[in-house]
CSV table of C-alpha atoms in Angstrom, one decimal:
chain,number,residue,atom,x,y,z
A,167,MET,CA,56.4,-29.0,16.0
A,168,ASN,CA,58.8,-26.6,15.3
A,169,ILE,CA,58.7,-23.9,13.4
A,170,SER,CA,60.9,-21.0,11.6
A,171,ASN,CA,61.6,-18.4,9.1
A,172,THR,CA,64.5,-20.3,7.9
A,173,PRO,CA,65.2,-24.0,9.0
A,174,ASN,CA,67.8,-22.7,11.5
A,175,THR,CA,66.2,-19.5,12.6
A,176,SER,CA,63.3,-20.0,15.7
A,177,SER,CA,60.7,-17.5,14.9
A,178,THR,CA,57.7,-17.1,17.7
A,179,ILE,CA,54.8,-17.2,14.6
A,180,THR,CA,52.4,-19.3,16.8
A,181,GLY,CA,50.1,-20.9,13.6
A,182,PHE,CA,49.5,-20.7,10.0
A,183,ILE,CA,47.4,-18.3,8.0
A,184,LEU,CA,44.2,-20.4,5.6
A,185,LEU,CA,44.0,-18.0,2.9
A,186,GLY,CA,40.4,-19.4,2.1
A,187,PHE,CA,38.1,-16.9,-0.1
A,188,PRO,CA,40.2,-14.0,-0.9
A,189,CYS,CA,37.8,-11.3,-1.7
A,190,SER,CA,36.2,-7.8,-0.3
A,191,ARG,CA,35.0,-7.2,3.2
A,192,GLU,CA,31.3,-6.8,1.7
A,193,GLU,CA,31.7,-10.5,-0.5
A,194,GLN,CA,33.6,-11.7,2.7
A,195,ILE,CA,30.2,-11.2,4.5
A,196,LEU,CA,28.1,-12.4,2.0
A,197,LEU,CA,29.7,-15.9,2.0
A,198,PHE,CA,29.8,-16.0,5.8
A,199,VAL,CA,25.8,-15.6,5.6
A,200,LEU,CA,25.6,-18.2,2.8
A,201,PHE,CA,27.6,-20.7,4.4
A,202,SER,CA,25.8,-20.1,7.6
A,203,VAL,CA,22.5,-21.1,6.2
A,204,VAL,CA,24.0,-24.3,4.4
A,205,TYR,CA,25.4,-25.8,7.4
A,206,LEU,CA,22.3,-24.7,9.1
A,207,LEU,CA,21.0,-25.9,6.3
A,208,THR,CA,22.9,-29.6,6.9
A,209,LEU,CA,22.7,-29.8,10.3
A,210,MET,CA,18.6,-29.7,10.3
A,211,GLY,CA,18.6,-31.7,7.0
A,212,ASN,CA,21.3,-34.5,8.6
A,213,GLY,CA,19.6,-33.9,11.5
A,214,SER,CA,15.7,-35.0,11.0
A,215,ILE,CA,17.0,-38.3,9.5
A,216,ILE,CA,18.4,-39.7,13.0
A,217,CYS,CA,15.3,-37.9,14.3
A,218,ALA,CA,13.0,-40.1,12.1
A,219,VAL,CA,14.8,-43.7,11.4
A,220,SER,CA,14.9,-42.7,15.7
A,221,TRP,CA,10.8,-42.2,16.1
A,222,ASP,CA,10.0,-45.0,13.2
A,223,GLN,CA,9.2,-48.7,15.1
A,224,ARG,CA,9.2,-49.0,10.6
A,225,LEU,CA,13.1,-47.8,9.6
A,226,HIS,CA,14.9,-49.5,13.0
A,227,THR,CA,15.8,-52.0,10.3
A,228,PRO,CA,20.3,-52.4,8.8
A,229,MET,CA,18.9,-50.4,5.6
A,230,TYR,CA,17.8,-47.2,7.8
A,231,ILE,CA,20.1,-47.9,10.6
A,232,LEU,CA,23.6,-47.6,8.6
A,233,LEU,CA,21.7,-44.1,6.9
A,234,ALA,CA,21.1,-42.1,10.8
A,235,ASN,CA,24.8,-43.0,11.1
A,236,PHE,CA,26.0,-41.9,7.8
A,237,SER,CA,23.8,-38.8,8.8
A,238,PHE,CA,25.2,-38.9,11.9
A,239,LEU,CA,28.8,-38.8,10.2
A,240,GLU,CA,28.3,-36.5,7.5
A,241,ILE,CA,27.9,-34.0,10.3
A,242,TRP,CA,30.4,-34.2,11.8
A,243,TYR,CA,32.0,-34.0,8.4
A,244,VAL,CA,31.2,-30.4,8.0
A,245,THR,CA,31.4,-29.4,11.2
A,246,SER,CA,35.1,-30.3,10.8
A,247,THR,CA,35.0,-27.5,8.2
A,248,VAL,CA,32.2,-24.7,8.0
A,249,PRO,CA,32.4,-22.9,11.5
A,250,ASN,CA,36.5,-22.5,11.1
A,251,MET,CA,35.8,-21.1,7.7
A,252,LEU,CA,33.1,-18.6,9.2
A,253,ALA,CA,35.2,-17.4,11.7
A,254,ASN,CA,37.8,-17.1,8.4
A,255,PHE,CA,35.5,-15.0,7.1
A,256,LEU,CA,35.2,-12.7,10.0
A,257,SER,CA,38.1,-12.4,11.2
A,258,ASP,CA,41.5,-10.3,9.6
A,259,THR,CA,44.8,-12.2,10.5
A,260,LYS,CA,43.0,-15.6,9.5
A,261,VAL,CA,45.0,-17.5,12.0
A,262,ILE,CA,44.6,-21.1,13.1
A,263,SER,CA,46.7,-22.3,15.7
A,264,PHE,CA,49.3,-25.1,15.2
A,265,SER,CA,46.9,-27.7,16.8
A,266,GLY,CA,43.8,-26.2,16.0
A,267,CYS,CA,45.2,-26.9,11.7
A,268,PHE,CA,46.2,-30.8,12.1
A,269,LEU,CA,42.8,-31.2,14.4
A,270,GLN,CA,41.4,-29.9,11.9
A,271,PHE,CA,44.0,-32.0,9.3
A,272,TYR,CA,42.9,-35.3,11.3
A,273,PHE,CA,39.7,-35.3,12.2
A,274,PHE,CA,38.4,-34.7,8.1
A,275,PHE,CA,40.6,-37.0,7.1
A,276,SER,CA,39.5,-39.2,9.6
A,277,LEU,CA,35.5,-38.5,8.5
A,278,GLY,CA,36.4,-39.0,5.1
A,279,SER,CA,38.0,-41.8,5.6
A,280,THR,CA,35.0,-42.8,7.6
A,281,GLU,CA,32.1,-42.3,4.8
A,282,CYS,CA,33.9,-44.2,1.9
A,283,PHE,CA,33.8,-46.9,4.3
A,284,PHE,CA,30.4,-45.9,5.3
A,285,LEU,CA,29.2,-46.3,1.7
A,286,ALA,CA,30.8,-49.7,0.8
A,287,ILE,CA,28.9,-50.6,4.2
A,288,MET,CA,26.0,-49.6,2.6
A,289,ALA,CA,26.2,-50.9,-0.9
A,290,PHE,CA,27.1,-54.8,0.5
A,291,ASP,CA,23.8,-53.8,3.1
A,292,ARG,CA,22.0,-53.3,-0.8
A,293,TYR,CA,23.8,-56.0,-2.1
A,294,LEU,CA,22.5,-58.9,0.7
A,295,ALA,CA,18.7,-56.9,1.0
A,296,ILE,CA,18.1,-57.8,-2.9
A,297,CYS,CA,20.3,-60.9,-4.0
A,298,TRP,CA,19.6,-62.5,-1.3
A,299,PRO,CA,16.5,-61.4,0.2
A,300,LEU,CA,15.5,-64.9,1.9
A,301,HIS,CA,18.7,-65.5,4.3
A,302,TYR,CA,18.9,-61.7,4.4
A,303,PRO,CA,17.4,-60.9,8.4
A,304,THR,CA,19.3,-64.4,9.1
A,305,ILE,CA,22.5,-62.4,7.9
A,306,MET,CA,22.3,-59.0,8.5
A,307,THR,CA,21.5,-59.1,11.8
A,308,GLY,CA,21.8,-56.2,14.5
A,309,ARG,CA,24.9,-57.3,15.8
A,310,LEU,CA,26.3,-57.6,12.5
A,311,CYS,CA,25.3,-54.5,12.1
A,312,THR,CA,26.5,-52.9,14.8
A,313,ASN,CA,30.4,-54.5,14.6
A,314,LEU,CA,29.8,-53.1,11.1
A,315,VAL,CA,29.7,-49.6,12.4
A,316,ILE,CA,31.7,-49.9,14.8
A,317,SER,CA,33.7,-50.9,12.5
A,318,CYS,CA,33.7,-47.9,10.1
A,319,TRP,CA,35.1,-45.5,12.6
A,320,VAL,CA,37.3,-47.7,14.3
A,321,PHE,CA,38.7,-47.8,10.3
A,322,GLY,CA,38.1,-44.1,9.6
A,323,PHE,CA,40.0,-43.1,12.8
A,324,LEU,CA,43.3,-44.8,12.2
A,325,TRP,CA,43.7,-44.8,8.3
A,326,PHE,CA,45.1,-41.6,8.3
A,327,LEU,CA,46.8,-41.6,12.0
A,328,ILE,CA,50.5,-42.1,11.8
A,329,PRO,CA,50.9,-39.9,8.9
A,330,ILE,CA,49.3,-37.3,10.6
A,331,ILE,CA,50.9,-37.4,13.8
A,332,ILE,CA,54.5,-37.6,11.8
A,333,ILE,CA,53.6,-34.8,9.6
A,334,SER,CA,53.0,-32.7,13.2
A,335,GLN,CA,56.5,-33.3,14.6
A,336,MET,CA,57.6,-32.0,11.8
A,337,SER,CA,59.9,-28.8,11.1
A,338,PHE,CA,58.5,-26.2,9.6
A,339,CYS,CA,60.4,-22.7,7.3
A,340,GLY,CA,59.4,-19.2,5.5
A,341,SER,CA,55.1,-18.7,4.2
A,342,ARG,CA,53.4,-19.8,6.5
A,343,ILE,CA,50.2,-19.2,3.9
A,344,ILE,CA,48.2,-22.0,3.6
A,345,ASP,CA,46.1,-21.6,0.1
A,346,HIS,CA,43.2,-22.8,1.3
A,347,PHE,CA,40.0,-23.3,3.6
A,348,LEU,CA,41.4,-26.0,5.2
A,349,CYS,CA,44.9,-27.4,6.4
A,350,ASP,CA,44.9,-29.8,4.1
A,351,PRO,CA,48.5,-31.8,3.2
A,352,GLY,CA,49.6,-30.8,0.7
A,353,PRO,CA,50.7,-26.8,1.3
A,354,LEU,CA,51.3,-28.5,4.7
A,355,LEU,CA,53.6,-30.8,3.0
A,356,ALA,CA,54.5,-27.7,1.4
A,357,LEU,CA,56.1,-25.3,4.6
A,358,THR,CA,58.3,-27.9,5.4
A,359,CYS,CA,62.1,-27.4,6.2
A,360,THR,CA,62.9,-30.2,4.4
A,361,ARG,CA,61.3,-32.5,1.5
A,362,ALA,CA,59.9,-35.4,2.7
A,363,PRO,CA,59.1,-38.1,-0.2
A,364,ALA,CA,58.3,-40.8,1.9
A,365,ILE,CA,55.4,-39.0,4.1
A,366,GLU,CA,54.4,-38.0,0.7
A,367,LEU,CA,54.2,-41.4,-0.2
A,368,THR,CA,53.0,-42.8,2.4
A,369,SER,CA,50.0,-40.5,1.7
A,370,SER,CA,49.1,-40.6,-0.9
A,371,THR,CA,49.4,-44.6,-1.6
A,372,LEU,CA,46.9,-44.5,1.8
A,373,SER,CA,44.9,-42.1,-0.2
A,374,SER,CA,44.7,-44.1,-3.2
A,375,LEU,CA,43.8,-47.3,-1.0
A,376,LEU,CA,41.2,-45.8,0.5
A,377,LEU,CA,39.3,-45.0,-3.0
A,378,PHE,CA,39.7,-47.4,-5.1
A,379,ILE,CA,39.4,-51.0,-1.9
A,380,PRO,CA,36.1,-49.6,-0.7
A,381,PHE,CA,35.1,-48.1,-4.5
A,382,PHE,CA,36.5,-51.5,-5.5
A,383,PHE,CA,33.3,-53.3,-3.2
A,384,ILE,CA,30.8,-50.5,-4.5
A,385,VAL,CA,31.3,-51.1,-7.8
A,386,VAL,CA,31.9,-55.4,-7.0
A,387,SER,CA,29.0,-54.8,-4.9
A,388,TYR,CA,26.6,-53.4,-7.3
A,389,ALA,CA,27.3,-55.0,-10.5
A,390,LEU,CA,26.0,-58.4,-8.8
A,391,LEU,CA,23.6,-56.3,-8.1
A,392,LEU,CA,22.7,-55.7,-11.3
A,393,ARG,CA,22.8,-59.2,-12.3
A,394,ALA,CA,20.1,-59.9,-9.9
A,395,VAL,CA,17.6,-57.6,-11.1
A,396,LEU,CA,18.0,-58.4,-14.5
A,397,ARG,CA,16.7,-61.6,-13.7
A,398,VAL,CA,13.7,-60.1,-11.9
A,399,PRO,CA,11.1,-61.4,-14.6
A,400,SER,CA,8.6,-58.4,-13.7
A,401,ALA,CA,9.1,-55.0,-14.4
A,402,ALA,CA,7.3,-53.6,-11.2
A,403,GLY,CA,10.1,-55.5,-9.7
A,404,ARG,CA,13.5,-53.8,-11.4
A,405,ARG,CA,12.1,-51.1,-10.8
A,406,LYS,CA,11.1,-51.4,-6.5
A,407,ALA,CA,14.8,-52.9,-6.9
A,408,PHE,CA,16.6,-50.2,-8.6
A,409,SER,CA,14.4,-47.4,-6.5
A,410,THR,CA,15.5,-49.0,-3.2
A,411,CYS,CA,19.8,-48.4,-4.6
A,412,GLY,CA,19.0,-45.7,-6.7
A,413,SER,CA,20.0,-43.4,-3.2
A,414,HIS,CA,22.8,-44.6,-2.9
A,415,LEU,CA,24.1,-44.8,-6.0
A,416,ALA,CA,23.4,-41.1,-6.7
A,417,VAL,CA,25.1,-40.3,-3.1
A,418,VAL,CA,28.1,-42.8,-4.0
A,419,SER,CA,28.3,-41.1,-7.5
A,420,LEU,CA,28.5,-37.4,-6.0
A,421,PHE,CA,31.5,-38.2,-3.1
A,422,TYR,CA,34.0,-40.0,-5.7
A,423,GLY,CA,32.7,-38.4,-8.3
A,424,SER,CA,34.2,-35.2,-6.9
A,425,VAL,CA,36.8,-36.4,-4.9
A,426,MET,CA,38.3,-38.6,-7.0
A,427,VAL,CA,38.4,-35.3,-9.2
A,428,MET,CA,40.5,-33.8,-6.7
A,429,TYR,CA,42.9,-36.5,-5.4
A,430,VAL,CA,43.0,-39.0,-8.4
A,431,SER,CA,42.9,-37.4,-11.9
A,432,PRO,CA,45.8,-36.1,-14.1
A,433,THR,CA,44.1,-32.9,-12.8
A,434,SER,CA,44.6,-33.4,-9.4
A,435,GLU,CA,47.5,-30.7,-9.4
A,436,CYS,CA,45.2,-28.6,-10.6
A,437,GLU,CA,45.4,-24.3,-9.1
A,438,ALA,CA,45.4,-23.8,-5.4
A,439,GLY,CA,41.2,-21.9,-7.3
A,440,MET,CA,40.6,-25.4,-8.4
A,441,GLN,CA,41.3,-27.7,-5.4
A,442,LYS,CA,39.6,-24.9,-3.4
A,443,MET,CA,35.7,-24.9,-5.1
A,444,VAL,CA,36.5,-29.2,-5.3
A,445,THR,CA,36.7,-29.4,-1.6
A,446,LEU,CA,34.0,-28.0,-1.3
A,447,PHE,CA,31.4,-29.8,-2.9
A,448,TYR,CA,32.5,-33.2,-1.2
A,449,SER,CA,32.9,-31.7,2.2
A,450,VAL,CA,30.0,-28.7,2.2
A,451,VAL,CA,27.8,-29.2,-1.0
A,452,THR,CA,27.7,-33.3,-0.7
A,453,PRO,CA,26.2,-33.6,2.9
A,454,LEU,CA,23.8,-31.3,2.9
A,455,ILE,CA,22.5,-32.6,-0.9
A,456,ASN,CA,22.6,-35.9,0.9
A,457,PRO,CA,19.3,-36.1,2.8
A,458,ILE,CA,17.4,-34.5,0.2
A,459,ILE,CA,18.6,-37.8,-2.5
A,460,TYR,CA,17.5,-40.1,0.7
A,461,SER,CA,14.0,-38.5,1.2
A,462,LEU,CA,12.6,-37.9,-1.9
A,463,ARG,CA,12.9,-41.1,-3.4
A,464,ASN,CA,12.5,-43.0,-0.7
A,465,LYS,CA,8.5,-43.8,0.5
A,466,ASP,CA,9.2,-44.4,3.9
A,467,MET,CA,11.5,-42.0,4.9
A,468,LYS,CA,9.6,-39.8,3.6
A,469,HIS,CA,6.5,-40.6,5.5
A,470,ALA,CA,9.1,-40.7,8.6
A,471,MET,CA,9.5,-36.8,7.8
A,472,LYS,CA,6.2,-35.9,7.0
A,473,THR,CA,5.3,-37.5,10.3
A,474,LEU,CA,7.9,-36.3,12.1
A,475,LEU,CA,7.4,-32.8,10.8
A,476,ARG,CA,3.5,-33.1,12.3
A,477,THR,CA,4.5,-34.1,16.1
């Protein structure tokens, strides 16, 4: 990795500057306290789901195993950005090293990719459970569930690997300031000495495929699920079926709604302030809300949580 003030002049610059949320010192401390609380609540909420699924034998089913893995993912997803953000609030220089920047870049996007795949297989699991209830135990076996989980992690961590390696080997010129609270590909590519349209196109294509392939899979799963539910003769049966998948649908809506505003909508080239707010929502706020959604809308999870709190 090279960085210079001009394409031909070397410099001793040791990293990038993440501007984060520029404001007064007092406001920086207030933001530090706020996001520290959010981070701790996120760890506690998702950690509680993992513990509840681990300790309650009734939750040792594919649906809850996937949910526990999803919560584990959410812990690491929020950890890829928030600790560095907290350090920046108290820092005067707000410098992040080259290796730190690209490690954050890799883990943030790899974990985000893994989340897209997890949401897709969770939708597939709900489709099988509701549309094929008699065959569900023989189809969604423990082995298949394990293979799906492993596949999500492997594909997620391989999806952006090559573009990130290539970008990390490029030379950077001029300003090293990134107007964001994390290392994002757009600002990084804007700092390169020469434009790389092939890399920009590859990154954009991979992002689009990552969003739309799992999203299409989710939409098809829920369309088939909805058709099956509407054929259920009793209103109580329909309500039970909808409540089973309602939590997952809410999480999908929150995550994909904010991500598509960021990367797919015509206003995706919006000002830096809006980009930071949208990124903050799907990378920090959503992992905080998800445990609440799953706990409030699921009787088995609520019972397991109560049991966990009493122990």
